Amino acid sequence: MAEKLLNIALPKGRLGEKVYNMFEKAGFPCPSIREPNRKLIFENPEAGVRYFWVKPSDVAIYVERGAADIGVAGKDILLEYEPDVYELLDLNTGICRMAVAAKADYRDDPSRTLRVATKFSRIAQKYYASQGRDIDIIHLNGSIELAPILGLSDVIVDIVETGATLRENNLVVMEEIVPISARLIANKASYPFRTAQIARLMAEMMAMMEGAK
Ligand code: PRP
């Protein structure tokens, strides 16, 4: 019997395109994905794969609930949502860091509750709890850099990649929390049934990543 297609959730956007290129190079191409249209599902039975584009922060949900067998999610999402999935492989792409940033002239007063604006509330809570610091979380959904500029928060906890967004808004990194990169994740229930397919894919990905070094 032919193997069932492996369902793969990719994060829509810049990271997803890089990651798809990696899958393609590793021997799991799906040429229709490059066609300029707004479709979200693409399959290539010859390569045994079905890809779908998912909002990056939703990849882990698709994988955790088994709508996808595997997927690619940033470590930031895995730390923030703690989905019940297997983390199989660091893909060494989408590399950035989670950091605390503030206005260059910001001076912290440790006796005061720190106002922290972020999309990553759990990461921020855990980080400051480990330091025994009282904080007030201001949960935002984007453009986090605005918060300290407008006095909404003292600092932000956010992703820094090139540092350009911080620089262009006169903010600086105060502390680094954790390095981030894209991870291959798998659904826990389907993994035992898909071990051979997933192991083959991982071996090809690792070989391709070794060759690219
Ligand atoms: C992320 C992050 C920063 C920016 C960092 O934002 O929140 O704003 O990228 O990248 P840089 O260091 O290379 O400038 P994203 O583009 O995901 O949009 P957002 O405003 O929705 O968070």
Short mmCIF file of C-alpha atoms and ligand atoms in Angstrom, two decimals:
data_model
loop_
_atom_site.label_atom_id
_atom_site.label_comp_id
_atom_site.label_asym_id
_atom_site.label_seq_id
_atom_site.Cartn_x
_atom_site.Cartn_y
_atom_site.Cartn_z
CA MET A 1 0.00 0.00 0.00
CA ALA A 2 1.28 3.48 -0.84
CA GLU A 3 2.30 5.57 2.16
CA LYS A 4 -0.14 8.29 3.16
CA LEU A 5 1.04 11.79 2.36
CA LEU A 6 2.90 13.46 5.18
CA ASN A 7 0.99 16.60 6.19
CA ILE A 8 3.40 19.47 6.79
CA ALA A 9 2.41 22.87 8.23
CA LEU A 10 4.73 25.65 7.11
CA PRO A 11 4.77 29.16 8.59
CA LYS A 12 3.41 31.55 5.99
CA GLY A 13 5.81 34.38 5.10
CA ARG A 14 9.54 34.95 4.86
CA LEU A 15 10.55 32.12 7.20
CA GLY A 16 8.17 29.71 5.47
CA GLU A 17 9.70 30.38 2.08
CA LYS A 18 13.20 29.71 3.42
CA VAL A 19 12.00 26.56 5.11
CA TYR A 20 10.17 25.30 2.02
CA ASN A 21 13.42 25.77 0.06
CA MET A 22 15.10 23.52 2.61
CA PHE A 23 12.45 20.81 2.20
CA GLU A 24 12.78 21.10 -1.57
CA LYS A 25 16.57 20.78 -1.48
CA ALA A 26 16.26 17.83 0.88
CA GLY A 27 14.21 15.97 -1.77
CA PHE A 28 10.61 16.88 -0.86
CA PRO A 29 9.64 19.33 -3.61
CA CYS A 30 6.14 20.50 -4.45
CA PRO A 31 6.45 22.73 -7.53
CA SER A 32 2.83 23.96 -7.39
CA ILE A 33 3.64 25.84 -4.17
CA ARG A 34 5.61 28.36 -6.22
CA GLU A 35 2.68 29.25 -8.46
CA PRO A 36 1.46 32.80 -7.80
CA ASN A 37 -1.94 32.20 -6.27
CA ARG A 38 -3.61 32.31 -2.89
CA LYS A 39 -4.05 28.60 -2.38
CA LEU A 40 -3.08 27.28 1.03
CA ILE A 41 -2.69 23.55 0.36
CA PHE A 42 -0.26 21.91 -2.07
CA GLU A 43 0.57 18.29 -2.59
CA ASN A 44 3.07 16.19 -4.44
CA PRO A 45 2.21 12.48 -4.19
CA GLU A 46 5.52 11.49 -5.83
CA ALA A 47 7.44 13.07 -2.98
CA GLY A 48 4.85 11.88 -0.44
CA VAL A 49 4.11 15.35 0.92
CA ARG A 50 1.23 17.76 1.39
CA TYR A 51 2.17 21.26 2.53
CA PHE A 52 -0.05 23.94 3.95
CA TRP A 53 0.64 27.57 4.74
CA VAL A 54 -0.37 28.48 8.24
CA LYS A 55 0.00 31.68 10.24
CA PRO A 56 3.39 31.22 12.01
CA SER A 57 1.92 31.39 15.50
CA ASP A 58 -0.69 28.74 14.54
CA VAL A 59 1.69 26.03 13.24
CA ALA A 60 2.04 24.46 16.69
CA ILE A 61 -1.76 24.28 17.06
CA TYR A 62 -2.15 22.37 13.78
CA VAL A 63 0.62 19.99 14.80
CA GLU A 64 -0.51 19.56 18.41
CA ARG A 65 -4.05 18.67 17.31
CA GLY A 66 -2.90 16.37 14.52
CA ALA A 67 -4.19 18.38 11.54
CA ALA A 68 -0.54 18.32 10.50
CA ASP A 69 1.88 15.44 11.17
CA ILE A 70 4.85 17.76 11.30
CA GLY A 71 5.52 21.47 10.98
CA VAL A 72 8.03 24.21 11.44
CA ALA A 73 7.68 26.67 14.30
CA GLY A 74 9.96 29.24 15.86
CA LYS A 75 11.38 28.41 19.28
CA ASP A 76 9.68 31.64 20.44
CA ILE A 77 6.27 30.12 19.71
CA LEU A 78 7.21 26.83 21.40
CA LEU A 79 8.37 28.65 24.54
CA GLU A 80 5.35 30.92 24.60
CA TYR A 81 2.58 28.39 23.98
CA GLU A 82 4.29 25.21 25.26
CA PRO A 83 2.39 22.98 22.81
CA ASP A 84 2.41 19.25 23.53
CA VAL A 85 4.49 18.23 20.48
CA TYR A 86 7.83 16.57 19.81
CA GLU A 87 10.62 19.00 18.96
CA LEU A 88 12.69 17.02 16.49
CA LEU A 89 15.31 19.22 14.89
CA ASP A 90 16.84 22.68 15.03
CA LEU A 91 16.72 23.89 11.42
CA ASN A 92 19.32 26.61 12.04
CA THR A 93 17.32 29.17 10.16
CA GLY A 94 15.10 32.03 11.29
CA ILE A 95 17.84 32.79 13.77
CA CYS A 96 17.15 35.69 16.13
CA ARG A 97 16.97 36.31 19.87
CA MET A 98 14.38 37.17 22.46
CA ALA A 99 15.52 40.29 24.25
CA VAL A 100 14.55 43.06 26.61
CA ALA A 101 14.82 46.48 24.98
CA ALA A 102 14.20 50.03 26.12
CA LYS A 103 14.90 53.62 25.21
CA ALA A 104 18.64 54.24 25.28
CA ASP A 105 18.30 56.67 28.19
CA TYR A 106 16.00 54.40 30.25
CA ARG A 107 17.27 53.85 33.81
CA ASP A 108 15.68 51.01 35.72
CA ASP A 109 14.51 51.43 39.31
CA PRO A 110 14.40 47.88 40.73
CA SER A 111 12.13 48.96 43.60
CA ARG A 112 9.33 49.77 41.12
CA THR A 113 7.07 47.35 39.26
CA LEU A 114 8.43 47.13 35.73
CA ARG A 115 5.94 47.72 32.92
CA VAL A 116 6.69 45.22 30.15
CA ALA A 117 5.01 45.34 26.72
CA THR A 118 5.17 42.13 24.73
CA LYS A 119 3.52 39.59 22.48
CA PHE A 120 5.32 36.92 24.53
CA SER A 121 3.67 37.20 27.93
CA ARG A 122 4.65 33.76 29.21
CA ILE A 123 8.30 34.15 28.21
CA ALA A 124 8.40 37.57 29.89
CA GLN A 125 6.65 36.32 33.05
CA LYS A 126 9.04 33.39 33.40
CA TYR A 127 12.10 35.49 32.74
CA TYR A 128 11.27 38.12 35.35
CA ALA A 129 9.99 35.53 37.84
CA SER A 130 13.42 33.87 37.64
CA GLN A 131 14.89 37.23 38.59
CA GLY A 132 12.37 37.81 41.38
CA ARG A 133 11.22 41.01 39.69
CA ASP A 134 7.64 42.29 39.92
CA ILE A 135 6.26 43.19 36.53
CA ASP A 136 3.09 44.44 34.95
CA ILE A 137 2.56 42.76 31.57
CA ILE A 138 1.00 44.79 28.79
CA HIS A 139 0.05 42.26 26.15
CA LEU A 140 0.21 43.68 22.61
CA ASN A 141 -0.17 42.00 19.24
CA GLY A 142 2.42 43.84 17.16
CA SER A 143 4.46 47.03 16.70
CA ILE A 144 5.69 46.44 20.25
CA GLU A 145 8.45 49.02 19.79
CA LEU A 146 5.91 51.82 20.05
CA ALA A 147 5.12 51.08 23.70
CA PRO A 148 8.24 52.55 25.40
CA ILE A 149 8.34 55.44 22.94
CA LEU A 150 4.81 56.49 23.89
CA GLY A 151 5.31 55.78 27.58
CA LEU A 152 2.94 52.81 27.57
CA SER A 153 5.71 50.60 29.02
CA ASP A 154 9.22 50.86 30.47
CA VAL A 155 10.65 48.02 28.38
CA ILE A 156 9.62 45.52 25.74
CA VAL A 157 10.30 41.81 25.42
CA ASP A 158 10.48 41.04 21.73
CA ILE A 159 12.33 39.34 18.94
CA VAL A 160 15.44 41.01 17.61
CA GLU A 161 16.78 39.78 14.30
CA THR A 162 18.90 42.39 12.52
CA GLY A 163 18.30 45.04 15.19
CA ALA A 164 17.07 47.48 12.53
CA THR A 165 13.61 47.98 14.07
CA LEU A 166 15.13 48.85 17.44
CA ARG A 167 17.75 51.16 15.92
CA GLU A 168 15.27 53.01 13.77
CA ASN A 169 13.10 53.62 16.82
CA ASN A 170 15.96 54.65 19.13
CA LEU A 171 15.69 51.60 21.32
CA VAL A 172 18.55 49.40 22.57
CA VAL A 173 18.87 45.83 23.80
CA MET A 174 19.23 45.78 27.60
CA GLU A 175 19.27 42.01 28.21
CA GLU A 176 19.21 38.88 26.09
CA ILE A 177 16.72 36.25 27.19
CA VAL A 178 17.12 33.29 24.83
CA PRO A 179 18.36 32.52 21.30
CA ILE A 180 15.62 31.57 18.83
CA SER A 181 15.56 29.51 15.64
CA ALA A 182 13.09 27.46 13.60
CA ARG A 183 12.36 23.93 14.83
CA LEU A 184 10.87 20.88 13.14
CA ILE A 185 8.03 19.62 15.34
CA ALA A 186 5.81 16.53 15.18
CA ASN A 187 2.41 15.47 16.44
CA LYS A 188 2.83 12.97 19.29
CA ALA A 189 0.02 10.62 18.26
CA SER A 190 0.86 10.34 14.56
CA TYR A 191 4.64 10.13 15.10
CA PRO A 192 4.68 6.38 15.91
CA PHE A 193 2.78 5.63 12.67
CA ARG A 194 4.91 7.98 10.58
CA THR A 195 8.30 7.23 12.12
CA ALA A 196 9.82 5.84 8.92
CA GLN A 197 8.67 8.78 6.77
CA ILE A 198 9.68 11.36 9.36
CA ALA A 199 13.05 9.70 10.03
CA ARG A 200 13.78 9.71 6.29
CA LEU A 201 12.84 13.37 6.02
CA MET A 202 14.97 14.26 9.04
CA ALA A 203 17.96 12.35 7.67
CA GLU A 204 17.67 14.14 4.32
CA MET A 205 17.27 17.52 6.04
CA MET A 206 20.31 16.91 8.23
CA ALA A 207 22.40 15.78 5.25
CA MET A 208 21.30 18.86 3.31
CA MET A 209 22.13 21.14 6.26
CA GLU A 210 25.56 19.50 6.65
CA GLY A 211 26.25 20.02 2.94
CA ALA A 212 25.19 23.66 3.14
CA LYS A 213 27.71 24.44 5.92
C1 PRP B 1 9.45 41.28 14.49
C2 PRP B 1 9.75 41.81 15.88
C3 PRP B 1 10.46 43.10 15.61
C4 PRP B 1 11.19 42.82 14.30
C5 PRP B 1 12.64 42.55 14.60
O1 PRP B 1 8.31 41.90 14.06
O2 PRP B 1 8.56 41.97 16.62
O3 PRP B 1 9.54 44.16 15.44
O4 PRP B 1 10.59 41.66 13.72
O5 PRP B 1 13.40 42.39 13.42
P1 PRP B 1 14.71 43.24 13.16
O6 PRP B 1 15.58 43.14 14.39
O7 PRP B 1 15.35 42.56 11.97
O8 PRP B 1 14.32 44.65 12.86
P2 PRP B 1 7.37 41.34 12.93
O9 PRP B 1 7.93 41.70 11.59
O10 PRP B 1 7.14 39.89 13.17
O11 PRP B 1 6.05 42.20 13.16
P3 PRP B 1 5.22 42.59 14.46
O12 PRP B 1 5.27 44.08 14.54
O13 PRP B 1 3.86 42.07 14.16
O14 PRP B 1 5.81 41.95 15.69
#
